Structure formats: structure tokens, C-alpha cells
mmCIF file of C-alpha atoms and ligand atoms in Angstrom:
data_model
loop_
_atom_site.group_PDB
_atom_site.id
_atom_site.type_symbol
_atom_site.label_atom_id
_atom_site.label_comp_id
_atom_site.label_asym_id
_atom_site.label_seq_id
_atom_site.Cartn_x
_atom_site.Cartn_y
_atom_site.Cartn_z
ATOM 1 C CA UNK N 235 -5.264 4.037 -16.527
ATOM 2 C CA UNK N 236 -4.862 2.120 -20.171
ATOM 3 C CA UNK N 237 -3.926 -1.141 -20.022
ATOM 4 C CA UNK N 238 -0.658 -0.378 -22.400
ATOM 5 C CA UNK N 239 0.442 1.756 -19.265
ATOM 6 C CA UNK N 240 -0.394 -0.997 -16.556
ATOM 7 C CA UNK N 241 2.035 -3.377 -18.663
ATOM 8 C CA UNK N 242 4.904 -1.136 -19.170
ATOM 9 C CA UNK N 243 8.147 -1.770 -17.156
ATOM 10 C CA UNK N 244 8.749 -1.127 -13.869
ATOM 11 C CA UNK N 245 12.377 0.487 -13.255
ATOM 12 C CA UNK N 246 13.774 0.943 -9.996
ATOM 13 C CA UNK N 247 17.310 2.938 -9.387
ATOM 14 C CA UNK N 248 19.827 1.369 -6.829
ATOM 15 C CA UNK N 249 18.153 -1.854 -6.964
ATOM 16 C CA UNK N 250 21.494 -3.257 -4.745
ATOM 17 C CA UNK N 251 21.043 -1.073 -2.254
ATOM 18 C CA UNK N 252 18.677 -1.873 1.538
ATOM 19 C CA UNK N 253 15.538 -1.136 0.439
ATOM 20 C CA UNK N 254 15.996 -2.100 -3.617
ATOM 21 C CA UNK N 255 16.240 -6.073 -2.684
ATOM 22 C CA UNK N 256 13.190 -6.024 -1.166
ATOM 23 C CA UNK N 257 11.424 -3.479 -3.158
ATOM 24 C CA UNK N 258 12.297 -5.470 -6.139
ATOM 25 C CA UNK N 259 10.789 -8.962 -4.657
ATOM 26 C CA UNK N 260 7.505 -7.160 -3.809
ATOM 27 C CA UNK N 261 7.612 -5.749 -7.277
ATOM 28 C CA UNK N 262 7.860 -9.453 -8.780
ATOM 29 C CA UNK N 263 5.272 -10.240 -6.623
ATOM 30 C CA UNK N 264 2.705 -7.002 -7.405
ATOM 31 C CA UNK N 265 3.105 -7.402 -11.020
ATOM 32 C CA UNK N 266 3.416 -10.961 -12.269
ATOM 33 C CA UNK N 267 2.265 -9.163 -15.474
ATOM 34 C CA UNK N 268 4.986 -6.482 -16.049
ATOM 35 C CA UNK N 269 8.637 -6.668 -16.579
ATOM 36 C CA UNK N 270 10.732 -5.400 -13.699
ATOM 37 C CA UNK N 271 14.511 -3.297 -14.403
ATOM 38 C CA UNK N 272 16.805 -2.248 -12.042
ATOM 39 C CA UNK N 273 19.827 -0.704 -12.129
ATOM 40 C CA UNK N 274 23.039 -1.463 -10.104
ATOM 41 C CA UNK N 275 26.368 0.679 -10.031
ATOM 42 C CA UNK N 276 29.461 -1.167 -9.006
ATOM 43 C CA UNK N 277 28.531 -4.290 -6.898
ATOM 44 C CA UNK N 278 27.557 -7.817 -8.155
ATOM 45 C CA UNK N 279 23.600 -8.458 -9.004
ATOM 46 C CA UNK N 280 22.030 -10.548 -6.325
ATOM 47 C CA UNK N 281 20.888 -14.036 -7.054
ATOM 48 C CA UNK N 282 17.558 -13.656 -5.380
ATOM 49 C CA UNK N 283 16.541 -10.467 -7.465
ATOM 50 C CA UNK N 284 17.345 -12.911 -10.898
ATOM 51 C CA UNK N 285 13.856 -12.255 -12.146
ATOM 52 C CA UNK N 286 14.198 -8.712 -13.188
ATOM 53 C CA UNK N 287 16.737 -7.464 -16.224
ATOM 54 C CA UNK N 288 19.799 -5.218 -14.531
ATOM 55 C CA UNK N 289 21.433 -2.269 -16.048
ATOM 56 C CA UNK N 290 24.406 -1.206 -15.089
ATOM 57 C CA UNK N 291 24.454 2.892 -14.386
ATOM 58 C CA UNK N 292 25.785 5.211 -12.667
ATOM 59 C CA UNK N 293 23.154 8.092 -12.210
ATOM 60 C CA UNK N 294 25.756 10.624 -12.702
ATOM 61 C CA UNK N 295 26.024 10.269 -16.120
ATOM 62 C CA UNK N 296 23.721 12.358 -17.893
ATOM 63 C CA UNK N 297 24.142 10.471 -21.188
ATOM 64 C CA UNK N 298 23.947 7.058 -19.620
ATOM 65 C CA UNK N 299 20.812 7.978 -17.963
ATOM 66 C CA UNK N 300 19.170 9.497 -21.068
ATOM 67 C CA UNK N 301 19.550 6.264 -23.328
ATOM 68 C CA UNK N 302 18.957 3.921 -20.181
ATOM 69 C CA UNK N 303 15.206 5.354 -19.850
ATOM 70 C CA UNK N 304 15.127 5.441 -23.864
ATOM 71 C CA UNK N 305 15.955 1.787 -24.042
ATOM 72 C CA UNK N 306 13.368 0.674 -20.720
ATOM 73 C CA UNK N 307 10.794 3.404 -21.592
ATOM 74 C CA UNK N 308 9.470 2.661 -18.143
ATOM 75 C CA UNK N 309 5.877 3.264 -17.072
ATOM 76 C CA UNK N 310 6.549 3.631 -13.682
ATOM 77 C CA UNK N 311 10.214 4.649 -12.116
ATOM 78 C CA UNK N 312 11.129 4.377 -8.357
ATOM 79 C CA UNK N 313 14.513 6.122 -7.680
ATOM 80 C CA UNK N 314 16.536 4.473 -4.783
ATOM 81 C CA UNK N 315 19.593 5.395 -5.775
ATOM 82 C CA UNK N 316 21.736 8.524 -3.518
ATOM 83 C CA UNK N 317 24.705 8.599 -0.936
ATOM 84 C CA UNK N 318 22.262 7.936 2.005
ATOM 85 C CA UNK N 319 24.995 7.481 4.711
ATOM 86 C CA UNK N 320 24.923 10.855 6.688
ATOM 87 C CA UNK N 321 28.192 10.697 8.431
ATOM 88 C CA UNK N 322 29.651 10.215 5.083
ATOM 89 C CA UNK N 323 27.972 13.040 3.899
ATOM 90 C CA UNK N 324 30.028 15.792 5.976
ATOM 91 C CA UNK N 325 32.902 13.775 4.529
ATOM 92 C CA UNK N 326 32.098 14.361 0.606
ATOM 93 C CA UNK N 327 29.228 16.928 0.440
ATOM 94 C CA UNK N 328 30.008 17.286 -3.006
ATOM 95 C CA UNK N 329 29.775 13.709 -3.994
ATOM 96 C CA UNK N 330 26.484 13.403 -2.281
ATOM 97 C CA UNK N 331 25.090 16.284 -3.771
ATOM 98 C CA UNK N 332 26.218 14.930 -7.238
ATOM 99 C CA UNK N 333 24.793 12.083 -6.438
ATOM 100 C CA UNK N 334 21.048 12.934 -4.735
ATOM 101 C CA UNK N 335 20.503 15.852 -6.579
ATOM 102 C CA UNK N 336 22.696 15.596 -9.807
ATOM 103 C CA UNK N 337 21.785 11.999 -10.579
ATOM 104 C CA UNK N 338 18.099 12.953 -9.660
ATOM 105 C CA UNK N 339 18.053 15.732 -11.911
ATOM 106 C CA UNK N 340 19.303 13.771 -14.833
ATOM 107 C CA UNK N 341 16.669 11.409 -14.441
ATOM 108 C CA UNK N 342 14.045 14.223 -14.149
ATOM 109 C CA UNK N 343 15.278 15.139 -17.544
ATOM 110 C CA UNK N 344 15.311 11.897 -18.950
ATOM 111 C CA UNK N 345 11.963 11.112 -18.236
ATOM 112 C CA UNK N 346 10.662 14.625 -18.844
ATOM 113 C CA UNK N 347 11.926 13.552 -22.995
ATOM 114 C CA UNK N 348 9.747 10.701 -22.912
ATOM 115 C CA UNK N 349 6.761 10.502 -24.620
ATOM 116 C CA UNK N 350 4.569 8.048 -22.661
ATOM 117 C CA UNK N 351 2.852 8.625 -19.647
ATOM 118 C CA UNK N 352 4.781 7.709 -16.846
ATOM 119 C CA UNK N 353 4.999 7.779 -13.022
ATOM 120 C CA UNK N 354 8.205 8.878 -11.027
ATOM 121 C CA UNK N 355 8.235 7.994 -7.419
ATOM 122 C CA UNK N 356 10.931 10.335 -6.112
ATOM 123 C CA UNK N 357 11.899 8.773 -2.673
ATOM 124 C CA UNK N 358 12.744 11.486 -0.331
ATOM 125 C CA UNK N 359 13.740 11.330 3.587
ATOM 126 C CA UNK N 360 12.182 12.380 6.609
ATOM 127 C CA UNK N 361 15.071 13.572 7.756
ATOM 128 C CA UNK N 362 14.447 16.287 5.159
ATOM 129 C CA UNK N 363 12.183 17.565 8.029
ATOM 130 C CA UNK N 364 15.385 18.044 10.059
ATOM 131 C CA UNK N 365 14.738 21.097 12.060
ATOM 132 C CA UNK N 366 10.898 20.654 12.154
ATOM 133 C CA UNK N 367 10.775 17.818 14.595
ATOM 134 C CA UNK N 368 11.706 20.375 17.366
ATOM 135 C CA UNK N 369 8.305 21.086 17.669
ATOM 136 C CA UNK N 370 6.493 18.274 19.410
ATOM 137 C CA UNK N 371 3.436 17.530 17.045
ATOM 138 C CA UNK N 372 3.890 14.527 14.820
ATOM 139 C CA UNK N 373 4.726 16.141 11.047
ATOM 140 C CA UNK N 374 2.866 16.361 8.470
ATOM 141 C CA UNK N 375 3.537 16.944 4.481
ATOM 142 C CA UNK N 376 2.848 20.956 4.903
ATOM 143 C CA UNK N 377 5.939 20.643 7.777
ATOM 144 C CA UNK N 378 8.280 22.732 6.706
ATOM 145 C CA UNK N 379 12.011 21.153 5.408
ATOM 146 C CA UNK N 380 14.685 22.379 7.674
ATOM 147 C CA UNK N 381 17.660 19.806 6.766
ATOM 148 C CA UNK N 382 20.489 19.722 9.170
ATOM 149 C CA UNK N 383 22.721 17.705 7.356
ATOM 150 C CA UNK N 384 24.054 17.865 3.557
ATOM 151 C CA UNK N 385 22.198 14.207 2.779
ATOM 152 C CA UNK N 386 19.164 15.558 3.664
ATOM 153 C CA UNK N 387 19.650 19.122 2.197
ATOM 154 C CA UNK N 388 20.348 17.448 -0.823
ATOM 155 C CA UNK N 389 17.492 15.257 -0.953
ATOM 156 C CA UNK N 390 15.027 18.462 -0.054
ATOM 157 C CA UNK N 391 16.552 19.876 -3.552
ATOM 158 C CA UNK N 392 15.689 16.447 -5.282
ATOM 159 C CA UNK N 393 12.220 16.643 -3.526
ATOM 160 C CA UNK N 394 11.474 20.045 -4.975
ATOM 161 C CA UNK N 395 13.088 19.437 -8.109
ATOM 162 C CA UNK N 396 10.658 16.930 -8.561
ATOM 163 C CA UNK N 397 7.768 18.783 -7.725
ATOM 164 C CA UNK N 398 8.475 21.393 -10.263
ATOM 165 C CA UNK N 399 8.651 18.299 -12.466
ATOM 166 C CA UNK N 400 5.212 17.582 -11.587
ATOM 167 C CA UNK N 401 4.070 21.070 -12.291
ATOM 168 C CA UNK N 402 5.915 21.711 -16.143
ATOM 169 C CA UNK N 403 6.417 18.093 -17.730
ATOM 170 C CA UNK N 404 4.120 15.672 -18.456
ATOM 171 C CA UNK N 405 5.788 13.194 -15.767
ATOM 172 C CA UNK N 406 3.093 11.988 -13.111
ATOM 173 C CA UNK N 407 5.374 12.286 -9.536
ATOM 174 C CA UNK N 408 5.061 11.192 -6.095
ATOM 175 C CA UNK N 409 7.549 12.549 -3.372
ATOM 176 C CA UNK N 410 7.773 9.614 -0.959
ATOM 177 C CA UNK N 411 9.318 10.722 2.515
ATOM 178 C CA UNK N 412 9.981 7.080 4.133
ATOM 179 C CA UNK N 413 10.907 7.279 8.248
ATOM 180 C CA UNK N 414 13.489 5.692 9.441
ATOM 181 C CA UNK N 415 13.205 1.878 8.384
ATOM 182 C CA UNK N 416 15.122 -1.465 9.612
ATOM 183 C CA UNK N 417 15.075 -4.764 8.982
ATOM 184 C CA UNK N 418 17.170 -7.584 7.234
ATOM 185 C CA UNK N 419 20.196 -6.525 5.095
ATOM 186 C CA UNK N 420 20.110 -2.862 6.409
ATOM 187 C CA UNK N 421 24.194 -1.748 6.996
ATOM 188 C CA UNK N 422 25.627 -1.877 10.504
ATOM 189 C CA UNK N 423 25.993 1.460 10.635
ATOM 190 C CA UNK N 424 22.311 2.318 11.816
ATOM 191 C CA UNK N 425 21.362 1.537 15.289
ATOM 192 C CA UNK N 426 19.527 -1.332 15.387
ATOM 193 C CA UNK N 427 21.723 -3.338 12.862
ATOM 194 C CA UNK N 428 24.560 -2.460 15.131
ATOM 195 C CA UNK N 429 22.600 -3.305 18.449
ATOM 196 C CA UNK N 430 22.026 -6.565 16.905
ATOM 197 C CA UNK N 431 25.239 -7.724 14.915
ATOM 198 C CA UNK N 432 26.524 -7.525 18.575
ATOM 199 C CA UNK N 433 24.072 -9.445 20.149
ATOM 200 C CA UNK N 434 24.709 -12.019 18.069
ATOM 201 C CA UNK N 435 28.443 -11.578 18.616
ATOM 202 C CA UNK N 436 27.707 -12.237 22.280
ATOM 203 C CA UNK N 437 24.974 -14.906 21.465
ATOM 204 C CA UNK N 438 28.698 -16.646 19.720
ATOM 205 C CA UNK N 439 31.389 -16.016 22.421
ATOM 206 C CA UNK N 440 32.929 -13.226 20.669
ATOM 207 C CA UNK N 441 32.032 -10.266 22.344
ATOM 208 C CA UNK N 442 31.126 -9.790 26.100
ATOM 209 C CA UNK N 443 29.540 -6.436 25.791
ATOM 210 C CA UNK N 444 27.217 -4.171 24.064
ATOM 211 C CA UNK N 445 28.547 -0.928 23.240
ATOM 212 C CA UNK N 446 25.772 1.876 22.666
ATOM 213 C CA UNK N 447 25.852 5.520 22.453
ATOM 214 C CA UNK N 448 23.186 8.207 23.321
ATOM 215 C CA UNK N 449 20.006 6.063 24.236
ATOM 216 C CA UNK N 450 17.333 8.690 24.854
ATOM 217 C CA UNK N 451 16.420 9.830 21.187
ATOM 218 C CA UNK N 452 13.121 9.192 20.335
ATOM 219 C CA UNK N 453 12.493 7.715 16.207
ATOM 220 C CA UNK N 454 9.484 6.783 13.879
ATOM 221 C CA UNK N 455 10.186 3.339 13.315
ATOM 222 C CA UNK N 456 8.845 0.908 10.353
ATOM 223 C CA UNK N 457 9.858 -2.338 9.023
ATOM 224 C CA UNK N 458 11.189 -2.102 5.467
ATOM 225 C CA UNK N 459 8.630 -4.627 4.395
ATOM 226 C CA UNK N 460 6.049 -1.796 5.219
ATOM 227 C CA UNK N 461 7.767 0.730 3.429
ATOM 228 C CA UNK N 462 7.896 -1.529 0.076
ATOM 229 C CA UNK N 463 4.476 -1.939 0.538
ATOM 230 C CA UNK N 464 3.713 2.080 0.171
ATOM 231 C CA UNK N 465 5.125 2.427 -2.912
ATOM 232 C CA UNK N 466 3.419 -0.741 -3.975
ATOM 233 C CA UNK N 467 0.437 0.928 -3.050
ATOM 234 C CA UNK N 468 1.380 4.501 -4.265
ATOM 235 C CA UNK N 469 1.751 2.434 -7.477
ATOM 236 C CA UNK N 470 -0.929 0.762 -7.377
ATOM 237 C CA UNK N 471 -3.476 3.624 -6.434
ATOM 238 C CA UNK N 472 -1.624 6.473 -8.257
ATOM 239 C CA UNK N 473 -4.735 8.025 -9.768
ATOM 240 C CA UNK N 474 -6.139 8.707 -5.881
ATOM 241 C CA UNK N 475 -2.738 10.502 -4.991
ATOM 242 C CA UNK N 476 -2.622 14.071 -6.584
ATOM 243 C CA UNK N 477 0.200 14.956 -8.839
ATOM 244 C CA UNK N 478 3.301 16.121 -7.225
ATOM 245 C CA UNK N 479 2.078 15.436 -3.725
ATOM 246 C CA UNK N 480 4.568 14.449 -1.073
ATOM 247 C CA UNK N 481 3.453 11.320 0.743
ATOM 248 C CA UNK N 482 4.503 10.105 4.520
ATOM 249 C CA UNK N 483 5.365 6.888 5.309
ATOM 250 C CA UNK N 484 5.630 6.505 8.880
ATOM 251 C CA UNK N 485 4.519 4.475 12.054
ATOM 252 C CA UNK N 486 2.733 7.751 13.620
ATOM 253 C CA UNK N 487 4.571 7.077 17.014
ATOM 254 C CA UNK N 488 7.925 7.331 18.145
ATOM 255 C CA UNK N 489 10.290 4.900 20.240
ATOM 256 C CA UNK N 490 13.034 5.802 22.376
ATOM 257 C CA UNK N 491 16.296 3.706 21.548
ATOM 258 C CA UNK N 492 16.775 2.471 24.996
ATOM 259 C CA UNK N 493 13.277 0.719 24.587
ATOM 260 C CA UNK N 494 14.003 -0.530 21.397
ATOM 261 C CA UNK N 495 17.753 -1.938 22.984
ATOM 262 C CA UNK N 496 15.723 -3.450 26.059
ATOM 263 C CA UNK N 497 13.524 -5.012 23.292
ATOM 264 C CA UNK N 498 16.059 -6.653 21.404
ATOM 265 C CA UNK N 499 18.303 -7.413 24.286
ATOM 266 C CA UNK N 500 14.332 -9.369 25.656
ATOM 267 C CA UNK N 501 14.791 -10.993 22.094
ATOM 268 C CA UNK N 502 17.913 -12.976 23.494
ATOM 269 C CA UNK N 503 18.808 -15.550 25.691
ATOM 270 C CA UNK N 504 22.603 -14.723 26.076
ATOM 271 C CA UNK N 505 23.430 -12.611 29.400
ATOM 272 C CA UNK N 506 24.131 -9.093 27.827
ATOM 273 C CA UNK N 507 25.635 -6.380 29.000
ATOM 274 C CA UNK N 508 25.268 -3.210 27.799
ATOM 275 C CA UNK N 509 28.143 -0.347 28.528
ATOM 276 C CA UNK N 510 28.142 3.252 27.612
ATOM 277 C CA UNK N 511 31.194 4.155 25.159
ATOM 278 C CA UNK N 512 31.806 7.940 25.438
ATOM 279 C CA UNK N 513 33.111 7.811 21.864
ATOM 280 C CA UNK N 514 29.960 6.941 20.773
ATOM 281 C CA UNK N 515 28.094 9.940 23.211
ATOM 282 C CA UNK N 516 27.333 12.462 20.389
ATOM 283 C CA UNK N 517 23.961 13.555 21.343
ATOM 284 C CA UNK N 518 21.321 13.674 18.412
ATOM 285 C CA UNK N 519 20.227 17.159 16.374
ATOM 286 C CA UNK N 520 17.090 15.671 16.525
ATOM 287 C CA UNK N 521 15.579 14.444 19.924
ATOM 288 C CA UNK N 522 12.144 13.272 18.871
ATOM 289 C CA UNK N 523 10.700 12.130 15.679
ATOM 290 C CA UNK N 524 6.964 11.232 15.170
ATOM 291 C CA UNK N 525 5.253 11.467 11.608
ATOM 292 C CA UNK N 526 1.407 11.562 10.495
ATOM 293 C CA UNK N 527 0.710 9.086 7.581
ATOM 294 C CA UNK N 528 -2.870 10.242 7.540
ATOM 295 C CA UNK N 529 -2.917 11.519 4.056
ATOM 296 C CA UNK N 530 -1.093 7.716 2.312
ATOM 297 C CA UNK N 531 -3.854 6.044 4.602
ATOM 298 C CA UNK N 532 -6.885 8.002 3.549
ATOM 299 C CA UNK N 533 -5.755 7.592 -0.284
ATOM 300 C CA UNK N 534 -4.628 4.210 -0.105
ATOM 301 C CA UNK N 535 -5.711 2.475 3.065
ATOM 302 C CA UNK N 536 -2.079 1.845 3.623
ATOM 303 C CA UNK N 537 -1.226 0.976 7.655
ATOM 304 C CA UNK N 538 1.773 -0.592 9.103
ATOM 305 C CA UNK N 539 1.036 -4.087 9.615
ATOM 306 C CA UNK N 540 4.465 -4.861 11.206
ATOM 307 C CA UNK N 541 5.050 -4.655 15.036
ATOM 308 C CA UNK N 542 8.238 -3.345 16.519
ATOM 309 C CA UNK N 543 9.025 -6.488 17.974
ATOM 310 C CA UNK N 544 8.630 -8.884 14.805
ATOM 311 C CA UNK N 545 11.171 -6.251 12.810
ATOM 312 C CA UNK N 546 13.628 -6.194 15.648
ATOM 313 C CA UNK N 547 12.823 -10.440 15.398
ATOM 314 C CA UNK N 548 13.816 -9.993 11.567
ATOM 315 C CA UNK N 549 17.100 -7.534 12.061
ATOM 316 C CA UNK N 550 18.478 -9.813 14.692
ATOM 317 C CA UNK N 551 17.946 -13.431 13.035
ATOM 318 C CA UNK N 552 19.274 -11.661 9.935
ATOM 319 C CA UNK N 553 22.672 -11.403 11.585
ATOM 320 C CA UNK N 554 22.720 -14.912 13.366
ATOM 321 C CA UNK N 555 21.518 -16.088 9.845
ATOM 322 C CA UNK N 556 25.152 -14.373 8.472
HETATM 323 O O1 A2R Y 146 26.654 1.888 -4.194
HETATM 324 P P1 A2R Y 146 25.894 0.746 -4.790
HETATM 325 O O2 A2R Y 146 26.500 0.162 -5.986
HETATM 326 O O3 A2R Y 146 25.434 -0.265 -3.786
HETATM 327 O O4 A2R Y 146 24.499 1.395 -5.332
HETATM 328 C C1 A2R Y 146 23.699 2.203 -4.505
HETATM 329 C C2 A2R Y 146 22.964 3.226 -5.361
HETATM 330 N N1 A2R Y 146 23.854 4.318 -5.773
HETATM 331 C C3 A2R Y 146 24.042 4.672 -7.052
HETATM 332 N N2 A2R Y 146 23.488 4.193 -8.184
HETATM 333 C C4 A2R Y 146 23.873 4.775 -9.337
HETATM 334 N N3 A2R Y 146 24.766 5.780 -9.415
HETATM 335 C C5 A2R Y 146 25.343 6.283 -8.298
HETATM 336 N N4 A2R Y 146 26.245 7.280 -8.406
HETATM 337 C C6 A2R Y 146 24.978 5.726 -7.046
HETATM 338 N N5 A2R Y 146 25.337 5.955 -5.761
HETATM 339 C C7 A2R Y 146 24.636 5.093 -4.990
HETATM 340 O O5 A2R Y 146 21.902 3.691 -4.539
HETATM 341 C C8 A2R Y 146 22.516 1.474 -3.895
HETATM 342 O O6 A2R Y 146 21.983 0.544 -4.800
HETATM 343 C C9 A2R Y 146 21.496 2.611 -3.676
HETATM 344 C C10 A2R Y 146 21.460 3.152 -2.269
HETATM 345 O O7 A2R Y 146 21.253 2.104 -1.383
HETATM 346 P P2 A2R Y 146 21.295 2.324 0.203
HETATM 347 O O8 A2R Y 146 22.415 3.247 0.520
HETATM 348 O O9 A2R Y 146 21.278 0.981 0.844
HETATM 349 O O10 A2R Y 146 19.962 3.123 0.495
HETATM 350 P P3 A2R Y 146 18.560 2.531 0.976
HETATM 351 O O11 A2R Y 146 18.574 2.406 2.451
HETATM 352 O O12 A2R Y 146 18.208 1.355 0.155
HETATM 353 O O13 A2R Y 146 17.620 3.767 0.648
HETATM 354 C C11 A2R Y 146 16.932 3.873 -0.579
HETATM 355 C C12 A2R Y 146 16.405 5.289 -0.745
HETATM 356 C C13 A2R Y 146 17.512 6.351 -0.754
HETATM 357 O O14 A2R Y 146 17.206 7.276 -1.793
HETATM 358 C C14 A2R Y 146 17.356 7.031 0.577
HETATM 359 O O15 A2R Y 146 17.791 8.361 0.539
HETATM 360 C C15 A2R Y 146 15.851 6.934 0.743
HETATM 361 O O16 A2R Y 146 15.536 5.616 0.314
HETATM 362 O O17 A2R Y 146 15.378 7.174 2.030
#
């Protein structure tokens, strides 16, 4: 790698969203040398991201998109941005297609005009495997996508989009497929942010129980900070990760959600207790799900170095701390 391309900006899409505000403070922190962009779509820019330059863009708009990557010429582009609520999904397939695969597709496009070498992380889903986790060996890249939802189907057509990018352009891409990550900031509509903005409800006198649904599916669980560092490290190491390969970035076990309750619930000293609501007893698609990162760690020496406990530590004193 030149050193012109090891200087050129850094752009990350959805830069407001969970994962962007901490993906954009490692970033800062990776490379002091380069200048960081991000782009934002409606809300305000957040304080503690003030070191990188925001554009606002919505990745819908093909024309926007073109003269956004014109302007950055980016050497390296990680793209956050989609509809990634599911529910919300079945609600507006159309939007979230627009969205994961529209907006993805006019960035593919974008960058394929460019005329520098560049690198496209394409961050996919796990739950892009869908289907595949019925079979009870952890999943690999070669696992087949079987979405079962319309975020995920349209985020397996932005994954292969982007690996016939890889195969016609010149545009060097990596299709990241995070597992299911927590930690602070994350919305309270995933399980262990809702878990714990109760407990701390409790914890204030507000609340006198803990109302869960369906506690016996079984997830792949990583802090975010892990996550960020992957594509740090896919960064990083890009020449030892083959062009248009699809990367996994898991934990390489699985936890039941009861556990991970009892955990958090061991986290507190308020008496809890925890009641089934039958409006919440929609049983998963997806009872068990348990990925292989063997082929990140072998080409990056990439691990998780966060335990279960210090995230849940993290989600929870982010909500006392709001
Ligand atoms: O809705 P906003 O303003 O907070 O921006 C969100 C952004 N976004 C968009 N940006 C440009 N044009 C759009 N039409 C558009 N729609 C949404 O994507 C936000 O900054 C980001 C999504 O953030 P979260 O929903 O919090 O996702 P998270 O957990 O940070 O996941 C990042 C990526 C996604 O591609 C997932 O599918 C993947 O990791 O697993």
C-alpha cells in the first residue's frame, strides 16, 4: 500500500447511527494521520464525534451520493447507513429496500467512477444467514444466506451487489457480517437495552417489574467496541483479506437470553422481578445462533477481548448514566 493511499480520507455512512459513534472515535484514534468524514441524514451531529468533517446525505439520492464521494475521494469507505430495525421492516419493505440496497447500490456506483484505489467495507448482517442457523454447527462464510426477514433479504442483495463490485470495478471490498452487538447507545428496542433501561427504572422507583418475552433463544453476542475493532483491523490489514471476501465477526459461542437476563439482573442490587408478558411471547425464527470467526482471526489476529459481563456492565451504566 502507497503512502498517498494510507493518508486518504476515511468516510463512514450513518456516522449517527449505534455503531457510527463509536466506529468514528476508534477511527480518530487508528489514524491520527488521516482525515475522518461521515455522513449524517436528519439528526443533529454529536459533540463527541467533533473531530471528523460531516456531510449531510441521504444515501438515496443518487446524485448526492455521486458528488459526495467526488468531493471526499475517500481511500477507504465503511457503509453504516440502512433501515436496520426489523420489525420496522415488515412495516415499509419498500423503504428498507430503498434504503439497504438502493442507497448501497448508489454508492457502489459512485465509487466504481473513482479513479483512486479505494477500499469499501460493505457491512452486512448475520442475520443474512437467517435460515442457516437451523442447522446446529456454528456458520461459516460458505453458509448459505437464507434471510427470513425483508432487512436481511435486503442486505443479502447489498452483500452480493458488492461482491460483483469486487469482481468488475476496480473497488477493493470487504463484506463484513457483524453478530448481534450491544453496548452503550444501542436503541431500546433490542433485548438487552430493554432488559436494562428497566433495571434501571427499578434501580429509581419507577418500575416494580421486568417485563421479558421469549427467554430461551440462544445469540452470538459481542460488544460493539469489538466489532469497531474488526473493521479497524480489516482496515488496517486489508492486503491479507482477499478481494470480495465476506468476513465474520462473531464471539464463536452462543448465549441463551435468560442467562444473559440472570446476568444483568446479578449486575444489580435492586430486588427485581422479572414477569412474563404474553404480548411480548412471539417465539424467535431463529432458535440458536453461533458463528465461526476463524477466517478474520487467521488474517488479522482479531479475537474478542470483551467478556459478556463487562458489555452487559457497559449497556446497563449507560442507562443509569441517562
Ligand atoms: O436515521 P439517521 O439519521 O439516524 O441515520 C441512520 C443512517 N441512515 C441513513 N443515512 C443516509 N440515508 C438514509 N436514507 C438513511 N437511513 C438510515 O444509517 C444512522 O446513522 C445509520 C443506521 O444506524 P443504526 O440504525 O443505529 O444501525 P447500527 O446499529 O449502527 O448498524 C450499522 C450497520 C447497519 O448497516 C446494519 O445493518 C449493520 O451495521 O449490521
Amino acid at each position: 500500500m502507497g503512502t498517498r493511499m494510507t493518508q486518504m480520507p476515511v468516510l463512514v455512512t450513518g456516522g449517527t447511527g449505534f455503531v457510527g459513534a463509536h466506529l468514528l472515535a476508534a477511527l480518530e484514534r487508528a489514524f491520527p494521520e488521516r482525515s475522518i468524514h461521515a455522513t449524517a441524514r436528519t439528526r443533529p451531529r454529536p459533540d463527541d464525534n467533533a473531530g471528523c468533517v460531516w456531510h449531510e446525505l441521504d444515501i438515496c439520492d443518487h446524485a448526492a451520493v455521486d458528488n459526495l464521494i467526488r468531493q471526499v475521494a475517500p481511500g477507504v469507505v465503511v457503509h453504516l447507513a440502512a433501515q436496520s430495525n426489523v420489525p420496522f421492516s415488515f412495516e415499509q419493505p419498500d423503504l428498507t429496500w430503498d434504503i439497504n440496497l438502493g442507497g448501497a447500490r448508489n454508492l457502489f456506483q459512485a465509487l466504481d467512477r473513482l479513479v483512486q484505489p479505494v477500499l469499501l467495507l460493505q457491512i452486512g448482517s448475520a442475520d443474512m444467514y437467517g435460515g442457516s442457523f437451523h442447522s446446529p454447527d456454528p456458520v461459516d462464510e460458505s453458509t448459505p444466506l437464507l434471510p427470513l426477514n425483508p432487512y436481511a433479504a435486503s442486505k443479502a442483495a447489498a452483500d452480493l451487489a458488492a461482491y460483483q463490485l469486487s469482481c468488475t470495478s476496480s473497488v477493493k471490498v470487504i463484506r463484513a457480517r457483524p453478530f448481534n452487538h450491544i453496548g452503550a447507545g444501542q436503541a431500546d428496542g433490542f433485548v438487552v437495552s430493554s432488559f436494562a433501561r428497566q433495571i434501571v427504572e427499578i434501580e429509581m422507583g419507577g418500575k416494580q417489574t421486568l417485563q421479558v418475552g421469549d427467554l430461551t433463544a440462544e445469540r452470538d453476542f459481542l460488544h460493539v467496541s469489538d466489532v469497531v475493532d474488526a473493521y479497524i483491523a480489516l482496515i488496517k490489514q486489508q492486503s491479507a483479506i482477499d478481494n470480495g471476501a465476506a468476513v465474520n465477526i462473531c464471539s464463536g459461542g452462543s448465549v441463551r437470553i435468560s442467562d444473559m437476563l440472570d446476568e444483568l439482573v446479578g449486575l444489580s442490587v435492586a430486588e427485581i422481578n422479572v414477569q412474563q408478558d404474553p404480548g411480548r411471547m412471539r417465539k424467535s425464527d431463529i432458535a440458536r445462533v453461533c458463528g465461526s470467526y476463524s477466517y478474520l482471526s487467521d488474517r488479522t489476529g482479531w479475537r474478542p477481548a470483551t467478556s459478556l459481563r463487562d458489555a452487559l456492565r457497559d449497556v446497563l451504566d449507560d442507562w443509569r448514566r441517562k
